Short mmCIF file of C-alpha atoms and ligand atoms in Angstrom, two decimals:
data_model
loop_
_atom_site.label_atom_id
_atom_site.label_comp_id
_atom_site.label_asym_id
_atom_site.label_seq_id
_atom_site.Cartn_x
_atom_site.Cartn_y
_atom_site.Cartn_z
CA UNK A 13 26.85 13.14 27.49
CA UNK A 14 27.36 16.57 26.27
CA UNK A 15 25.17 19.29 27.93
CA UNK A 16 22.68 20.88 25.22
CA UNK A 17 23.29 24.52 24.76
CA UNK A 18 22.22 27.59 22.85
CA UNK A 19 24.35 30.73 22.88
CA UNK A 20 22.61 33.88 22.40
CA UNK A 21 25.11 36.58 20.85
CA UNK A 22 25.52 40.22 19.59
CA UNK A 23 28.66 39.47 18.27
CA UNK A 24 30.96 41.73 19.58
CA UNK A 25 34.62 40.98 20.45
CA UNK A 26 34.18 39.19 23.53
CA UNK A 27 31.05 37.59 22.39
CA UNK A 28 33.23 36.16 19.84
CA UNK A 29 35.99 35.12 22.11
CA UNK A 30 32.74 33.57 24.18
CA UNK A 31 31.80 31.57 21.25
CA UNK A 32 35.45 30.26 20.39
CA UNK A 33 35.68 28.97 23.99
CA UNK A 34 32.07 27.32 23.87
CA UNK A 35 32.87 25.65 20.65
CA UNK A 36 36.47 24.66 21.50
CA UNK A 37 35.73 23.37 24.83
CA UNK A 38 34.00 20.29 23.20
CA UNK A 39 31.91 20.11 26.25
CA UNK A 40 28.67 21.23 24.73
CA UNK A 41 26.23 19.94 22.02
CA UNK A 42 25.51 23.36 20.66
CA UNK A 43 21.90 22.98 19.48
CA UNK A 44 22.19 26.68 17.78
CA UNK A 45 23.89 30.09 17.99
CA UNK A 46 21.05 32.90 18.05
CA UNK A 47 22.11 36.59 17.35
CA UNK A 48 20.28 39.84 18.51
CA UNK A 49 20.72 43.34 17.90
CA UNK A 50 23.29 45.03 20.38
CA UNK A 51 26.80 45.87 20.02
CA UNK A 52 26.03 45.99 16.53
CA UNK A 53 22.94 45.52 14.00
CA UNK A 54 21.30 42.19 13.91
CA UNK A 55 23.06 41.63 10.20
CA UNK A 56 26.60 42.69 11.68
CA UNK A 57 26.25 40.20 14.67
CA UNK A 58 25.12 37.60 12.58
CA UNK A 59 27.64 38.07 9.94
CA UNK A 60 30.10 38.11 12.61
CA UNK A 61 29.13 34.96 14.22
CA UNK A 62 29.49 33.35 10.86
CA UNK A 63 32.86 34.58 10.44
CA UNK A 64 34.02 33.19 13.87
CA UNK A 65 32.50 29.75 13.07
CA UNK A 66 34.65 29.67 9.64
CA UNK A 67 37.82 31.02 11.58
CA UNK A 68 36.94 27.74 13.61
CA UNK A 69 35.98 25.55 10.51
CA UNK A 70 32.69 24.85 12.09
CA UNK A 71 30.10 25.59 9.49
CA UNK A 72 27.73 22.84 10.78
CA UNK A 73 26.64 24.89 13.83
CA UNK A 74 23.38 26.44 12.89
CA UNK A 75 23.25 30.53 13.49
CA UNK A 76 19.75 32.06 13.80
CA UNK A 77 19.02 35.42 13.37
CA UNK A 78 16.55 37.07 15.95
CA UNK A 79 15.59 40.41 17.11
CA UNK A 80 16.65 43.48 15.01
CA UNK A 81 16.04 46.01 17.74
CA UNK A 82 14.98 46.02 21.43
CA UNK A 83 11.67 45.55 22.57
CA UNK A 84 10.64 48.82 23.13
CA UNK A 85 13.65 51.25 22.43
CA UNK A 86 16.08 52.16 19.88
CA UNK A 87 19.18 50.36 19.03
CA UNK A 88 22.18 51.36 20.57
CA UNK A 89 25.40 50.26 19.19
CA UNK A 90 28.69 50.21 20.69
CA UNK A 91 31.40 51.01 17.76
CA UNK A 92 33.41 52.96 20.37
CA UNK A 93 34.44 49.70 21.91
CA UNK A 94 33.76 46.83 19.37
CA UNK A 95 34.86 48.82 16.15
CA UNK A 96 32.87 49.40 12.86
CA UNK A 97 32.59 45.83 12.31
CA UNK A 98 32.01 44.50 15.52
CA UNK A 99 35.41 42.56 15.50
CA UNK A 100 38.05 45.36 16.00
CA UNK A 101 38.63 44.97 12.26
CA UNK A 102 40.19 41.65 12.81
CA UNK A 103 38.18 39.56 10.11
CA UNK A 104 37.14 42.62 7.98
CA UNK A 105 38.87 40.60 5.17
CA UNK A 106 37.99 37.23 5.63
CA UNK A 107 35.39 35.68 2.89
CA UNK A 108 32.29 34.10 4.32
CA UNK A 109 31.72 30.41 4.01
CA UNK A 110 29.12 29.80 6.81
CA UNK A 111 25.74 31.34 5.87
CA UNK A 112 23.20 31.94 8.71
CA UNK A 113 20.32 29.12 8.77
CA UNK A 114 16.52 29.88 8.67
CA UNK A 115 14.38 30.36 11.24
CA UNK A 116 13.77 33.11 13.89
CA UNK A 117 15.63 32.94 17.07
CA UNK A 118 12.96 33.36 19.84
CA UNK A 119 11.08 29.97 18.04
CA UNK A 120 14.23 28.30 17.33
CA UNK A 121 14.93 29.11 21.47
CA UNK A 122 11.34 27.92 22.34
CA UNK A 123 11.27 24.79 19.84
CA UNK A 124 14.54 23.63 21.36
CA UNK A 125 13.63 23.77 25.11
CA UNK A 126 10.27 22.30 24.28
CA UNK A 127 11.96 19.31 22.36
CA UNK A 128 14.74 18.68 24.78
CA UNK A 129 12.84 19.48 28.25
CA UNK A 130 14.92 19.87 31.12
CA UNK A 131 18.46 19.72 29.16
CA UNK A 132 19.08 22.99 27.49
CA UNK A 133 21.26 25.73 29.10
CA UNK A 134 20.94 28.88 27.76
CA UNK A 135 24.08 31.31 27.52
CA UNK A 136 23.14 34.62 27.04
CA UNK A 137 25.71 37.36 25.91
CA UNK A 138 23.62 40.27 24.17
CA UNK A 139 20.57 42.42 25.23
CA UNK A 140 17.85 39.72 26.55
CA UNK A 141 15.47 40.71 23.46
CA UNK A 142 15.23 37.17 21.91
CA UNK A 143 14.62 35.57 25.32
CA UNK A 144 11.88 37.81 26.23
CA UNK A 145 10.07 37.24 22.88
CA UNK A 146 10.13 33.60 23.36
CA UNK A 147 8.89 33.95 26.91
CA UNK A 148 6.17 36.21 25.64
CA UNK A 149 5.15 33.79 23.01
CA UNK A 150 5.44 30.77 25.26
CA UNK A 151 5.58 31.27 28.94
CA UNK A 152 5.86 27.61 29.64
CA UNK A 153 9.55 27.10 28.29
CA UNK A 154 10.36 28.40 31.94
CA UNK A 155 9.41 25.10 33.56
CA UNK A 156 11.49 23.37 30.70
CA UNK A 157 14.72 25.01 30.81
CA UNK A 158 17.65 23.30 32.43
CA UNK A 159 19.18 27.00 33.25
CA UNK A 160 19.85 30.41 32.22
CA UNK A 161 23.22 32.04 32.43
CA UNK A 162 23.35 35.82 31.28
CA UNK A 163 25.89 38.31 31.09
CA UNK A 164 24.70 41.74 32.29
CA UNK A 165 24.31 44.34 35.16
CA UNK A 166 26.70 45.29 37.85
CA UNK A 167 25.66 44.86 41.58
CA UNK A 168 28.19 46.75 43.81
CA UNK A 169 29.94 48.66 41.06
CA UNK A 170 29.52 51.53 38.47
CA UNK A 171 27.86 50.92 35.08
CA UNK A 172 29.52 50.82 31.83
CA UNK A 173 27.22 53.00 29.95
CA UNK A 174 25.82 55.03 32.25
CA UNK A 175 26.85 55.43 36.05
CA UNK A 176 24.46 52.76 36.94
CA UNK A 177 23.85 50.61 33.99
CA UNK A 178 25.74 47.90 32.29
CA UNK A 179 25.43 47.57 28.35
CA UNK A 180 23.40 44.47 27.91
CA UNK A 181 20.62 45.38 30.21
CA UNK A 182 20.86 49.11 29.41
CA UNK A 183 20.09 48.26 25.76
CA UNK A 184 16.79 46.53 26.47
CA UNK A 185 15.79 46.85 30.21
CA UNK A 186 12.03 45.86 29.44
CA UNK A 187 13.36 42.36 28.25
CA UNK A 188 15.52 42.16 31.19
CA UNK A 189 12.94 42.60 33.45
CA UNK A 190 10.68 40.00 31.55
CA UNK A 191 13.42 37.40 31.83
CA UNK A 192 14.26 38.25 35.60
CA UNK A 193 10.54 38.29 36.61
CA UNK A 194 9.64 34.78 34.52
CA UNK A 195 10.36 32.61 37.34
CA UNK A 196 13.34 30.28 35.92
CA UNK A 197 14.14 27.81 38.56
CA UNK A 198 17.96 28.50 37.82
CA UNK A 199 19.58 31.61 36.32
CA UNK A 200 22.84 33.18 36.84
CA UNK A 201 23.69 36.53 36.62
CA UNK A 202 27.54 37.14 35.16
CA UNK A 203 27.99 40.85 35.80
CA UNK A 204 30.50 43.43 35.78
CA UNK A 205 31.38 42.64 39.43
CA UNK A 206 33.28 39.60 37.93
CA UNK A 207 33.81 40.10 34.62
CA UNK A 208 36.18 43.25 35.61
CA UNK A 209 38.19 40.93 37.12
CA UNK A 210 38.44 38.62 34.09
CA UNK A 211 41.22 40.64 32.53
CA UNK A 212 42.54 39.06 29.55
CA UNK A 213 46.59 40.46 29.05
CA UNK A 214 49.20 40.24 26.80
CA UNK A 215 50.69 37.33 28.55
CA UNK A 216 47.41 35.36 28.23
CA UNK A 217 47.24 35.68 24.15
CA UNK A 218 50.96 34.93 24.16
CA UNK A 219 50.18 31.71 25.52
CA UNK A 220 47.78 30.92 22.64
CA UNK A 221 49.55 28.08 20.80
CA UNK A 222 47.22 27.96 17.36
CA UNK A 223 48.62 31.23 15.19
CA UNK A 224 45.50 31.72 13.95
CA UNK A 225 43.44 32.06 17.08
CA UNK A 226 46.37 33.98 18.58
CA UNK A 227 46.33 36.64 15.97
CA UNK A 228 42.50 36.84 16.12
CA UNK A 229 42.25 37.31 19.98
CA UNK A 230 45.38 39.75 19.66
CA UNK A 231 44.12 41.93 16.47
CA UNK A 232 40.47 41.89 17.92
CA UNK A 233 41.09 43.05 21.13
CA UNK A 234 43.93 45.59 20.26
CA UNK A 235 41.87 48.74 20.45
CA UNK A 236 39.69 47.29 22.93
CA UNK A 237 42.90 46.80 25.37
CA UNK A 238 44.01 50.66 24.59
CA UNK A 239 40.57 51.98 25.37
CA UNK A 240 40.36 49.91 28.55
CA UNK A 241 43.68 51.13 29.57
CA UNK A 242 42.82 54.91 28.94
CA UNK A 243 39.59 54.61 30.67
CA UNK A 244 40.76 52.48 33.66
CA UNK A 245 44.74 52.42 33.86
CA UNK A 246 44.89 48.80 33.64
CA UNK A 247 46.53 46.94 30.98
CA UNK A 248 43.89 44.25 29.74
CA UNK A 249 40.58 44.02 28.64
CA UNK A 250 37.58 42.42 30.60
CA UNK A 251 36.26 38.96 29.04
CA UNK A 252 32.77 39.55 30.02
CA UNK A 253 31.13 37.16 27.68
CA UNK A 254 33.81 34.51 27.82
CA UNK A 255 33.39 34.42 31.56
CA UNK A 256 29.45 33.38 31.28
CA UNK A 257 30.55 30.67 28.99
CA UNK A 258 33.25 30.01 31.80
CA UNK A 259 30.67 29.71 34.43
CA UNK A 260 28.46 27.16 32.31
CA UNK A 261 31.65 25.24 31.88
CA UNK A 262 32.61 25.16 35.64
CA UNK A 263 30.46 26.51 38.28
CA UNK A 264 33.39 26.50 40.76
CA UNK A 265 34.99 29.56 38.99
CA UNK A 266 32.76 31.93 40.86
CA UNK A 267 31.01 32.48 43.98
CA UNK A 268 27.49 33.28 43.92
CA UNK A 269 24.63 34.30 46.25
CA UNK A 270 21.08 34.22 45.93
CA UNK A 271 19.21 37.64 45.76
CA UNK A 272 16.03 39.30 44.32
CA UNK A 273 17.05 41.34 41.40
CA UNK A 274 14.96 43.41 39.11
CA UNK A 275 16.02 46.23 36.16
CA UNK A 276 15.17 49.73 36.64
CA UNK A 277 13.10 50.67 33.28
CA UNK A 278 11.41 54.27 34.28
CA UNK A 279 14.06 56.45 35.42
CA UNK A 280 15.89 59.39 33.88
CA UNK A 281 19.26 58.69 35.43
CA UNK A 282 19.00 54.97 36.04
CA UNK A 283 17.10 53.24 33.44
CA UNK A 284 18.83 49.93 32.89
CA UNK A 285 20.30 49.39 36.24
CA UNK A 286 20.16 46.06 37.71
CA UNK A 287 18.80 46.33 41.36
CA UNK A 288 19.64 43.60 43.44
CA UNK A 289 18.51 43.22 47.23
CA UNK A 290 21.58 42.37 49.05
CA UNK A 291 20.17 43.06 52.19
CA UNK A 292 16.81 41.42 51.66
CA UNK A 293 14.98 44.72 52.28
CA UNK A 294 12.21 44.10 49.90
CA UNK A 295 9.31 41.57 50.49
CA UNK A 296 10.31 39.60 47.67
CA UNK A 297 11.82 36.13 47.19
CA UNK A 298 15.26 35.54 45.69
CA UNK A 299 15.24 34.91 42.19
CA UNK A 300 18.67 35.11 40.52
CA UNK A 301 21.92 33.26 41.40
CA UNK A 302 24.32 36.65 41.57
CA UNK A 303 28.08 36.07 40.75
CA UNK A 304 29.68 38.15 43.51
CA UNK A 305 33.55 36.84 43.13
CA UNK A 306 35.34 34.88 40.70
CA UNK A 307 38.94 33.05 40.77
CA UNK A 308 40.42 34.66 37.96
CA UNK A 309 43.33 32.52 37.81
CA UNK A 310 41.41 29.42 37.43
CA UNK A 311 39.40 30.95 34.86
CA UNK A 312 42.35 31.92 32.61
CA UNK A 313 43.94 28.48 33.15
CA UNK A 314 40.81 26.92 31.61
CA UNK A 315 40.71 29.68 29.13
CA UNK A 316 44.23 28.93 28.08
CA UNK A 317 43.97 25.09 28.10
CA UNK A 318 40.86 25.12 25.63
CA UNK A 319 42.18 27.36 23.47
CA UNK A 320 45.43 25.00 23.19
CA UNK A 321 43.13 21.82 22.91
C1 LIG B 157 28.78 43.45 27.51
O1 LIG B 157 28.51 44.62 26.54
C2 LIG B 157 29.08 44.10 25.51
O2 LIG B 157 29.56 45.32 24.85
C3 LIG B 157 29.84 43.09 25.61
O3 LIG B 157 29.92 41.94 24.59
C4 LIG B 157 29.22 42.44 26.81
O4 LIG B 157 28.00 41.43 26.37
C5 LIG B 157 29.56 44.11 28.84
O5 LIG B 157 28.84 45.12 29.38
CA1 LIG B 158 28.02 40.87 24.23
#
């Protein structure tokens, strides 16, 4: 029996590769891909998601639009990383066959979770607005979700937008708080601590046999890799969102610890920071399974084998 999955994305170069990994793994019954404002506008994220499904010739997977802004704040796009179109220009001239489906992502999330109680895994690779809206409308979904895996935050390292904040939590920290405080029995944080160790390099790309996929991944990540080198002096680019999908596929790829986590929302310098109580200093119970390390080689072995399946 395939596991039921909803992917929530702000597609985005690495979201796109995460979608490809999830679809090509054939391990999931993908109930739908929900889109959110984040790296690019909701419209662009939705269009990019449809283009990626066209690339895979998977037009039967539903794509449902969600929030077109963060809960309380203004949009904060990341064109510098993901390019004007959000895919590094890789599918700029592709004609679009797949059209988004009817509905609103938070409602789709609620209905899917209630229809398949205890069965749905949520993999969230954008700002957490859609899930926060779903929780506000129907708090009882917490009891019916199988698990939540989200890419966001950094525990023991620097942020990638501000000195302390990672992009997905920085964009919509109020939503992230709602999600972290909701009381999910199983919620896993996949943060920069581990995703920065999952660097896609030229040699990985060269191993992808399918020409369309190889060209897409090469082209979409080209500027991203250049920028990553300029900023970090390492060749490659971080597979943030694909690693979150990787964790859904295989928990053993990462080491985790149970900690209490919250998100800063009222600080001039630290808004969007994930605050993780690694020394148990607060009188609060652990609420998140935090990824502390990753087996990078095992992740890329899995990644390449799925790309070539
Ligand atoms: C996260 O921010 C986005 O730019 C990426 O798609 C990823 O989800 C990394 O901080
Ligand atoms: Ca993303």
